[in-house]
Structures are given as structure tokens and as C-alpha cells.
Coordinates of C-alpha atoms in Angstrom, one line a residue:
Chain I
M1 CA 41.2 -76.4 46.6
N2 CA 43.6 -79.0 45.9
D3 CA 46.8 -79.2 43.9
K4 CA 45.6 -80.1 40.3
L5 CA 42.7 -77.5 40.2
L6 CA 44.8 -74.8 40.9
L7 CA 47.4 -76.2 38.6
A8 CA 44.7 -76.2 35.6
L9 CA 43.2 -72.4 36.4
G10 CA 47.0 -71.2 36.6
T11 CA 47.2 -72.2 33.3
A12 CA 44.1 -71.5 31.5
S13 CA 44.6 -68.2 32.3
A14 CA 48.0 -67.8 31.9
L15 CA 46.8 -69.2 27.8
F16 CA 43.8 -66.9 28.2
L17 CA 45.8 -64.0 29.1
V18 CA 48.8 -64.4 26.4
R19 CA 45.9 -64.8 24.2
N20 CA 44.1 -61.5 25.1
L21 CA 47.4 -60.0 24.7
Y22 CA 47.7 -61.0 21.5
T23 CA 44.7 -59.4 20.3
M24 CA 44.7 -56.2 22.2
F25 CA 48.2 -55.8 20.6
L26 CA 47.5 -57.4 17.1
V27 CA 44.6 -57.7 16.2
L28 CA 42.3 -54.7 17.3
P29 CA 42.6 -51.2 16.1
D30 CA 44.5 -47.9 18.1
E31 CA 41.7 -46.0 19.4
A32 CA 40.6 -43.0 17.2
A33 CA 40.7 -40.4 19.9
Q34 CA 43.1 -42.0 22.4
G35 CA 45.6 -44.0 20.0
A36 CA 47.7 -46.5 21.6
I37 CA 46.8 -46.0 25.4
Y38 CA 43.2 -47.1 25.4
R39 CA 44.6 -50.4 25.6
I40 CA 45.2 -50.1 29.1
M41 CA 41.6 -50.0 29.8
F42 CA 41.8 -53.8 29.0
F43 CA 43.2 -54.3 32.7
H44 CA 41.8 -50.8 34.2
I45 CA 38.4 -51.6 33.5
P46 CA 38.2 -55.5 34.3
S47 CA 40.9 -54.8 38.2
W48 CA 38.2 -52.9 39.3
F49 CA 35.5 -55.4 38.3
T50 CA 37.4 -57.8 40.0
C51 CA 38.4 -55.9 42.8
F52 CA 34.7 -54.9 43.6
S53 CA 34.0 -58.9 43.4
C54 CA 36.2 -59.2 45.7
F55 CA 35.2 -56.9 48.3
F56 CA 32.0 -57.6 48.0
I57 CA 32.0 -61.7 48.4
S58 CA 35.2 -60.9 51.2
G59 CA 31.9 -58.7 53.0
V60 CA 29.5 -61.2 52.5
I61 CA 32.0 -64.1 54.2
S62 CA 33.1 -62.5 56.7
A63 CA 29.8 -61.8 58.2
Y64 CA 28.8 -65.2 57.4
A65 CA 32.2 -66.2 59.4
I66 CA 31.1 -64.0 62.8
A67 CA 27.1 -65.2 62.5
K68 CA 28.5 -69.1 62.5
R69 CA 32.1 -68.2 64.1
N70 CA 33.8 -70.0 61.3
F71 CA 37.4 -70.0 60.6
K72 CA 37.6 -71.3 57.3
A73 CA 35.7 -68.6 56.6
D74 CA 37.2 -66.2 58.3
S75 CA 40.6 -67.7 56.1
W76 CA 38.4 -67.1 52.8
S77 CA 37.5 -63.7 53.9
V78 CA 41.5 -62.1 54.4
S79 CA 42.9 -64.2 51.2
I80 CA 40.1 -62.8 49.2
T81 CA 40.6 -58.9 50.6
E82 CA 44.0 -59.8 50.3
V83 CA 43.7 -60.1 46.8
G84 CA 41.5 -57.2 46.2
L85 CA 43.6 -55.1 47.5
A86 CA 46.6 -56.2 44.7
F87 CA 43.6 -55.4 42.2
T88 CA 42.8 -52.4 43.7
M89 CA 46.0 -51.6 43.5
I90 CA 46.1 -52.3 39.6
G91 CA 43.6 -50.4 39.2
L92 CA 44.6 -47.1 40.5
A93 CA 48.7 -48.2 38.8
T94 CA 46.7 -48.7 35.1
G95 CA 44.3 -45.6 36.0
M96 CA 47.1 -43.2 37.0
I97 CA 49.2 -44.6 34.2
W98 CA 46.6 -43.5 31.6
A99 CA 45.5 -40.1 33.3
K100 CA 49.7 -38.9 32.2
V101 CA 49.0 -39.5 29.0
I102 CA 45.7 -38.4 28.3
W103 CA 44.8 -35.8 31.0
G104 CA 48.6 -35.3 31.4
I105 CA 48.5 -35.7 35.2
W106 CA 49.0 -38.4 37.6
W107 CA 46.4 -37.9 39.7
T108 CA 43.7 -35.8 40.3
W109 CA 40.8 -35.5 43.3
D110 CA 38.2 -37.3 41.2
P111 CA 35.5 -38.6 43.5
R112 CA 35.8 -41.8 41.8
L113 CA 39.7 -41.7 42.0
T114 CA 39.1 -40.2 45.8
W115 CA 36.7 -43.1 46.7
A116 CA 39.5 -45.7 45.0
F117 CA 42.7 -43.7 47.4
I118 CA 39.7 -44.2 50.3
T119 CA 39.3 -47.5 49.8
A120 CA 42.3 -48.9 49.4
L121 CA 43.4 -46.8 53.3
V122 CA 39.8 -49.0 54.3
Y123 CA 41.3 -52.0 53.2
G124 CA 44.8 -51.9 54.3
G125 CA 43.9 -50.9 57.7
Y126 CA 41.9 -54.2 57.9
L127 CA 45.2 -56.0 56.9
M128 CA 47.2 -53.9 59.9
M129 CA 44.8 -54.9 62.6
R130 CA 44.6 -58.4 61.4
N131 CA 48.7 -58.9 61.7
M132 CA 48.2 -56.9 65.5
I133 CA 45.7 -59.2 67.4
D134 CA 47.7 -62.7 68.6
D135 CA 44.6 -64.5 69.5
P136 CA 42.7 -66.6 66.2
S137 CA 39.5 -66.5 67.7
E138 CA 39.7 -62.8 68.5
R139 CA 41.0 -62.1 65.2
L140 CA 37.9 -63.6 63.9
R141 CA 35.6 -61.8 65.7
L142 CA 37.3 -58.1 65.7
T143 CA 38.4 -58.3 61.6
G144 CA 35.4 -59.7 60.5
V145 CA 32.7 -56.7 61.6
L146 CA 35.3 -54.6 60.4
N147 CA 35.6 -56.1 56.8
V148 CA 31.2 -55.8 57.5
F149 CA 31.9 -51.8 58.3
A150 CA 34.8 -51.3 55.8
F151 CA 32.3 -52.7 53.2
V152 CA 29.2 -50.4 53.8
S153 CA 31.5 -47.6 54.2
V154 CA 33.0 -48.3 51.0
A155 CA 29.4 -48.7 48.9
I156 CA 28.4 -45.3 50.8
T157 CA 31.6 -43.5 50.2
Y158 CA 30.7 -44.8 46.5
K159 CA 27.4 -44.2 46.1
A160 CA 28.3 -40.6 47.6
I161 CA 30.5 -39.6 44.7
D162 CA 27.7 -39.2 42.0
W163 CA 26.8 -36.3 44.2
W164 CA 30.0 -34.8 43.0
R165 CA 31.0 -33.2 40.3
T166 CA 33.7 -36.3 38.6
Q167 CA 35.8 -35.7 36.0
H168 CA 36.3 -39.4 36.0
P169 CA 34.9 -40.8 32.8
G170 CA 31.4 -42.0 32.6
P171 CA 30.4 -45.6 31.5
V172 CA 30.9 -46.6 28.1
L173 CA 30.2 -50.4 28.5
S174 CA 26.3 -51.3 27.1
F175 CA 25.2 -52.3 30.3
R176 CA 25.2 -49.5 31.8
T177 CA 24.6 -47.2 28.5
G178 CA 22.9 -49.0 26.8
G179 CA 24.7 -49.4 23.8
G180 CA 26.2 -46.9 21.3
N181 CA 29.5 -46.1 23.2
I182 CA 32.0 -48.5 22.4
D183 CA 32.9 -50.4 19.5
P184 CA 31.5 -54.5 20.3
A185 CA 35.3 -56.0 19.1
I186 CA 36.5 -53.4 22.0
E187 CA 33.6 -54.0 24.9
S188 CA 33.8 -58.4 24.7
M189 CA 37.6 -58.2 24.8
I190 CA 37.1 -56.2 28.6
Y191 CA 34.8 -58.7 29.3
Q192 CA 37.4 -61.7 28.7
N193 CA 40.0 -59.9 30.0
W194 CA 38.1 -59.3 33.3
L195 CA 37.7 -63.6 32.9
A196 CA 41.3 -64.2 32.9
L197 CA 41.9 -61.5 35.1
L198 CA 38.8 -63.6 37.1
M199 CA 40.6 -67.3 36.7
L200 CA 44.2 -65.4 37.9
A201 CA 42.2 -63.8 40.8
I202 CA 40.8 -66.8 42.1
V203 CA 44.3 -68.9 41.8
L204 CA 45.6 -66.5 44.0
V205 CA 42.8 -66.9 46.1
G206 CA 43.3 -70.2 46.7
L207 CA 46.8 -69.7 47.2
R208 CA 46.5 -67.7 49.8
F209 CA 43.9 -69.3 51.4
R210 CA 46.1 -72.6 51.6
Q211 CA 48.6 -70.1 53.7
E212 CA 46.1 -68.8 56.1
E213 CA 45.0 -71.8 57.1
T214 CA 48.8 -73.7 57.7
K215 CA 49.2 -71.0 59.3
R216 CA 46.6 -70.9 62.0
E217 CA 47.6 -74.3 62.6
I218 CA 51.0 -73.2 63.3
E219 CA 49.6 -71.4 65.7
G220 CA 47.6 -73.7 67.5
L221 CA 51.0 -76.2 67.4
R222 CA 52.1 -73.3 69.3
R223 CA 50.0 -72.7 71.9
L224 CA 50.0 -76.3 72.4
A225 CA 53.3 -76.7 72.9
Y226 CA 53.7 -73.5 75.2
A227 CA 50.6 -75.5 77.2
R228 CA 52.6 -78.3 77.9
Chain D
M1 CA 18.2 -51.0 77.7
L2 CA 18.4 -46.9 77.5
R3 CA 18.2 -46.9 81.2
A4 CA 21.1 -48.6 81.1
S5 CA 22.9 -46.6 78.2
W6 CA 21.9 -43.5 80.6
L7 CA 23.5 -45.2 83.8
V8 CA 27.0 -46.0 81.9
F9 CA 27.2 -42.4 79.9
L10 CA 26.4 -41.6 83.6
K11 CA 29.1 -42.9 84.6
D12 CA 31.1 -41.8 82.0
V13 CA 30.2 -38.1 81.6
R14 CA 31.0 -38.4 86.3
M15 CA 34.2 -40.1 85.7
E16 CA 35.6 -37.4 82.6
F17 CA 34.6 -34.3 84.9
R18 CA 36.2 -35.5 88.0
G19 CA 39.7 -35.7 86.4
K20 CA 39.0 -33.8 83.1
E21 CA 42.4 -35.2 81.7
A22 CA 40.7 -36.3 78.0
L23 CA 39.0 -33.1 78.1
N24 CA 41.4 -31.0 79.1
A25 CA 44.2 -32.7 76.3
A26 CA 41.5 -32.6 74.0
V27 CA 40.6 -29.1 74.1
A28 CA 44.5 -27.4 74.8
F29 CA 45.2 -29.9 71.5
A30 CA 42.4 -28.5 69.1
L31 CA 43.7 -24.4 70.2
V32 CA 47.3 -25.2 69.6
V33 CA 45.7 -27.0 66.1
L34 CA 43.3 -23.7 65.2
V35 CA 46.7 -21.6 65.8
L36 CA 48.9 -23.4 63.5
F37 CA 46.0 -23.4 60.7
S38 CA 46.5 -19.6 60.9
F39 CA 49.9 -20.8 58.9
A40 CA 49.0 -23.0 56.9
F41 CA 47.1 -19.9 54.7
D42 CA 46.7 -16.5 55.1
P43 CA 44.2 -15.9 57.8
T44 CA 43.5 -12.2 56.4
S45 CA 42.1 -14.1 53.0
E46 CA 38.4 -14.2 52.2
Q47 CA 39.6 -17.5 50.8
I48 CA 39.0 -18.5 54.8
H49 CA 34.7 -18.5 54.1
E50 CA 35.4 -21.6 51.6
I51 CA 37.7 -23.7 53.9
S52 CA 36.5 -22.8 57.5
G53 CA 34.3 -26.0 57.3
G54 CA 37.0 -28.3 56.6
L55 CA 39.0 -26.7 58.9
L56 CA 36.3 -27.0 61.7
W57 CA 35.9 -30.9 61.0
I58 CA 39.0 -31.7 60.3
L59 CA 40.1 -30.6 63.7
F60 CA 36.3 -31.7 65.5
A61 CA 37.6 -35.5 64.1
F62 CA 41.2 -35.3 65.2
S63 CA 40.0 -34.2 68.8
G64 CA 37.5 -36.3 69.0
V65 CA 39.1 -39.4 67.9
L66 CA 41.7 -38.0 70.4
L67 CA 39.0 -38.2 73.1
I68 CA 36.7 -41.4 72.2
N69 CA 40.7 -43.9 72.4
R70 CA 39.9 -43.3 76.1
S71 CA 36.6 -44.3 76.1
F72 CA 37.2 -48.0 76.4
A73 CA 40.8 -47.4 77.3
R74 CA 39.1 -45.8 80.6
E75 CA 37.7 -49.3 81.7
Q76 CA 41.5 -51.3 81.7
S77 CA 42.2 -50.5 84.9
N78 CA 41.4 -52.5 87.6
D79 CA 39.8 -55.4 84.7
C80 CA 36.6 -52.6 85.1
M81 CA 35.2 -53.9 81.3
N82 CA 34.8 -57.3 82.5
I83 CA 33.0 -56.3 85.6
L84 CA 30.9 -54.0 82.9
L85 CA 30.8 -56.9 80.8
S86 CA 29.6 -59.6 83.6
S87 CA 26.5 -56.8 84.5
R88 CA 23.3 -56.8 83.6
V89 CA 24.5 -53.9 80.4
P90 CA 23.8 -55.5 77.5
P91 CA 27.0 -54.4 75.0
S92 CA 24.3 -52.0 73.0
A93 CA 23.5 -50.3 75.8
L94 CA 27.1 -49.8 76.8
L95 CA 27.5 -49.0 72.9
L96 CA 24.8 -46.6 73.1
G97 CA 26.1 -45.1 76.9
K98 CA 30.1 -44.4 75.9
A99 CA 28.8 -42.9 72.3
F100 CA 26.4 -40.6 74.1
A101 CA 29.3 -39.6 76.6
N102 CA 31.8 -38.7 73.9
T103 CA 29.4 -37.1 71.7
L104 CA 29.3 -34.7 74.5
F105 CA 32.5 -34.4 74.5
I106 CA 33.3 -33.7 71.4
L107 CA 30.4 -31.5 71.6
L108 CA 32.3 -29.6 74.3
V109 CA 35.8 -29.2 72.5
E110 CA 33.1 -27.8 69.8
L111 CA 31.4 -25.5 72.1
V112 CA 35.4 -24.1 73.0
C113 CA 36.7 -24.2 69.1
L114 CA 33.5 -22.5 67.3
P115 CA 33.9 -19.2 69.2
V116 CA 37.9 -18.8 69.2
F117 CA 37.4 -20.0 65.2
S118 CA 34.8 -17.2 64.8
L119 CA 36.8 -14.5 66.8
F120 CA 40.4 -15.5 65.7
Y121 CA 39.4 -15.9 62.1
N122 CA 37.0 -12.6 61.8
I123 CA 34.2 -14.9 60.5
N124 CA 30.6 -15.0 61.9
L125 CA 29.5 -18.9 61.9
F126 CA 26.2 -18.2 64.4
A127 CA 24.4 -16.7 61.9
L128 CA 22.5 -19.3 61.5
P129 CA 22.5 -21.0 65.0
G130 CA 19.9 -23.6 64.2
W131 CA 21.3 -25.5 61.5
L132 CA 24.8 -25.2 63.2
L133 CA 23.8 -26.6 66.1
L134 CA 21.8 -29.4 63.9
V135 CA 24.7 -30.6 61.9
C136 CA 27.4 -30.6 64.7
V137 CA 25.2 -32.9 66.4
L138 CA 24.8 -35.1 63.5
G139 CA 28.3 -34.6 62.5
T140 CA 30.1 -35.3 65.9
W141 CA 27.5 -38.9 66.3
A142 CA 29.1 -40.1 63.3
I143 CA 32.3 -39.9 65.0
A144 CA 31.5 -41.0 68.1
I145 CA 29.3 -44.0 67.1
I146 CA 31.8 -45.1 64.8
G147 CA 35.1 -44.0 66.6
T148 CA 33.4 -45.9 70.0
V149 CA 33.1 -49.0 68.1
F150 CA 36.5 -49.0 67.1
A151 CA 37.4 -48.0 70.4
A152 CA 35.9 -50.7 71.6
M153 CA 37.7 -53.3 68.6
T154 CA 41.3 -51.6 69.2
V155 CA 41.2 -51.4 73.2
N156 CA 43.0 -54.7 73.8
L157 CA 45.9 -53.6 70.7
R158 CA 49.2 -53.2 71.2
L159 CA 49.6 -49.5 69.2
R160 CA 45.9 -48.7 70.1
E161 CA 46.3 -44.8 69.4
L162 CA 48.0 -45.4 66.3
M163 CA 45.3 -48.1 64.9
L164 CA 42.2 -45.9 65.4
P165 CA 43.1 -43.0 64.2
V166 CA 43.8 -45.3 60.9
I167 CA 40.8 -47.2 60.4
V168 CA 38.1 -44.4 62.2
Y169 CA 39.2 -41.8 59.2
P170 CA 38.8 -43.4 56.2
M171 CA 35.3 -44.9 57.1
I172 CA 33.3 -41.0 58.3
I173 CA 34.6 -39.6 55.0
P174 CA 31.4 -39.2 53.6
A175 CA 30.1 -38.1 57.0
L176 CA 32.6 -35.4 57.4
A177 CA 32.5 -34.4 53.9
A178 CA 28.2 -34.0 54.1
A179 CA 29.3 -31.8 57.4
I180 CA 32.1 -29.8 56.2
Q181 CA 29.9 -28.7 52.7
L182 CA 26.8 -27.8 55.3
T183 CA 29.2 -25.7 57.7
T184 CA 31.2 -24.1 55.1
V185 CA 26.9 -23.0 53.2
I186 CA 26.3 -22.0 57.0
A187 CA 29.4 -20.1 57.4
S188 CA 28.6 -17.7 54.6
G189 CA 25.2 -17.4 56.1
K190 CA 23.2 -18.7 53.7
T191 CA 20.5 -21.5 54.9
P192 CA 20.8 -24.2 53.5
V193 CA 18.4 -25.0 50.3
G194 CA 18.8 -27.4 47.1
D195 CA 21.9 -29.2 46.3
D196 CA 22.5 -28.3 50.0
L197 CA 20.1 -30.6 51.8
L198 CA 21.1 -33.9 49.8
W199 CA 24.5 -33.2 52.0
L200 CA 22.0 -33.1 55.0
R201 CA 20.3 -36.7 54.1
V202 CA 23.8 -38.1 53.3
L203 CA 24.3 -37.3 57.3
I204 CA 21.3 -38.6 58.7
G205 CA 21.4 -41.7 56.3
F206 CA 25.1 -42.2 57.9
D207 CA 24.1 -41.6 61.0
I208 CA 21.2 -44.2 60.1
V209 CA 23.0 -46.9 58.3
F210 CA 26.5 -47.4 61.3
T211 CA 23.8 -46.8 64.4
T212 CA 21.6 -49.7 63.3
L213 CA 25.1 -51.5 62.3
S214 CA 26.8 -51.1 65.0
I215 CA 24.0 -52.1 67.8
G216 CA 23.3 -55.6 65.7
L217 CA 27.7 -56.2 65.6
I218 CA 28.2 -54.9 69.6
D219 CA 27.5 -58.0 70.6
I220 CA 30.3 -59.8 69.0
V221 CA 32.6 -57.6 69.5
L222 CA 32.4 -57.5 73.0
V223 CA 32.4 -60.9 74.9
D224 CA 33.6 -61.2 77.7

């Protein structure tokens, strides 16, 4: 991605976020049951959406990377995973702040919280392993396979939580419940903020991808220098 | 392919039984942890029925990874790995053979631990031997297959012993959770029914999905 596109998207995302913040705090009223804290959901829910999307896309790209031995795809998949992990952390942090206010505790071993924690660990392991392999083609093969495993495992773990008793609030968005559980203005705000965060994620991925490509180029040059 | 994996299985088992290094270490480790457990909670309380499944499977997962770590590391001396890969044994057969061998080793550790746990903590785990065997085999296979794939991936890493548990444990959580639930039910002397059978399905599904995935992807991991 070229500079101008990234800059334009970044600016657009920043303006969009400012506008969203204005609407959240000054236009939308407090929620009846939760008061002011419900506003954290405008970041909590969209960052989980962003994190799911990132891990899904990164898993698919990794599968492509190992099938075609494509280094560009490998760089994309690690960039996307890293950004996804950042949004996982945002999701965990915002969720914990909300839980402290509403439940009175920072953390509970509720299945969905547990799942989020496991996901962070799985992808943290993936990124750790990347740092330990020096040879680029070996790194592509091994961490590509690991990423595919990670996505499948995370998906199964997510399914398994449905069978545990859950304390996490159930779905409120209309595409899950059929509507009626949430004020349309609030719901649309969630989607709008998701769009803003998604734009931010794309900018971050673009920047990270460029770093990753440069890193691989430097590695190649270094090897060339040693070979001389 | 099955013939080739049988040969790999025999080779691994023979090698292990000649030295018994990893197996002895794993059994000793498991027994030490069993003693440590008695300090973590009141060993005479009734609570033990509720947590026995969890304790046992954490123990099996820990000593299992200890054993699995040796699985590919064993091939590093004398460049055995390259010879194995350039032989006519396909990578998937190599993986299956090693996973079978690891399953057998972990089952042997379980064979020692279960009676010892039963005795020391005054709990009858063998009321339903058939169910116990089924859960042990399925749960152990889940640990072994994922562990073996990741052992193949991490064998050349600098921090192999550290990296393998870090990536294996989070991924086997659904299988471990299912095995723990079922073992706890069995330890209380009840036949698993209703909701418990759901966990059996999770365990079987997990095994099928990851065995397929492992066989499909091992060609990419093991190249010479």
C-alpha cells in the first residue's frame, strides 16, 4: 500500500473516530440500567469484531502462504495477526473495566472471558515462535502451519464455550437476536465505530506489512553479505 | 502408509524401552507432582471427588509434553531425521507412528498414576474401567497428536523445551476440558449420561479434526 493511501485512510479513520466520540458522549443519552459505563461497549464490541476478522483473514492467508510458499502472504498474515492481537488486548481491557463497574470484579472465569484469554495466549505463542526462527522459508512453513492450527483451535474453543454456563451478557445486536433488544441509535453507533476501528486496523496492518517486508529484505541482504 | 507408521512406532518403542530415559523421567515427575498435590488442598476432604479429573489431566498433560519433547529430539543425533525423511516413509506415516508411540508412553504413565492416585487419595477411579479406558485413550491421543506435530515444528528451535508447552497447552484446552469433565463423572462412580455425552462428542470431534489437520499439514512441516 502506498503512502498516500495509508495517510488518507488514517486521517479518515481519525476524523471518523472523533466524530463518533462526539456522538457517543454528547448526543446519545446514558443507558437506563448501566448509566454512563455502557459507552465502553462502543469500543468493546467492535474491537472483538475486528479481532475475529483479523484472525480469520490471517488464518486464510496463512493457508495460502504455506500452499504457495508465498512470502508476501506470510508478511500479510503476521501483520494482520499482530494487529488482531492488539485489538484482543483492547477487548480484554475494556471488558475488564466494564466488569469492574457492573459486576464488581475485574475478572471472572466465565467461558467467554476464558476463551479470550486462551486466544491471546495462542496467538502470543505464534508471534513468539516467529521470533525464534531465523530462516525465512522455515519460518513461513512452520508458523504458517501453526497459524492454521491456531485458528481451528480457537474456533473449536469458541464453540465449546456455548456448552458451558455463561455469565457474559448474551447477544444484543439484531443480527443475533432478531431485533428489539437494543436501541437502534446505539446499535448503529456500534457499527459505525466498528467501521472506524476497522479503518484504523487496515492502516496499522499496512504499516506493519511494510516493516515486515523491509525486515525480510534486510535479512536477505545480510545473508548475501555473509555469503560473499 | 499404516505399515510404515507401524515400523516407525516399533522403532520408537524399541528405542525408548532400551533406554527408558524419558519414560522413567516422566513417571518420576508425575509421582512427584502427585505428592505436591497433597499440599495444594486437603487430601482427606470430599472435595477431591470434584477436582480429581482436573488434577489427573493436568498431570498427564505435563508429563505428556515431557515425553513428546523427546519424540523428535531423539532423531537429532547422527542426523537420523534427514535419513528418516529421505527414506520411503511418508511424513504422515512418520507423524502417525510417532504419535502412536507417544500415546503408548503417556498411557503407561497413566497406568502408574491412576492406581497411585486412587490409593493415596482414597478414591475409586476404577468403578467403570471401560469408560475410564475410553476417556484415557481419546484424551491421550489428543495430547499426543497435537504434541507430536508441534514437536516436529519446534525441534530445531533454540528454546525447544520451553516453546512446546507454550503452544501445546492452549490448543488442547477443549480436549482437556472434555476429558476432565468425563473423568470427574467417572470418578464419582456414575455412568456418563445426557450432558456428559456432549463432552464425549467434543473429545471425539477434537481428535478427528486435529488428526485430519495434522496429517494434511505435516508434509509442509517435515521437509528435508
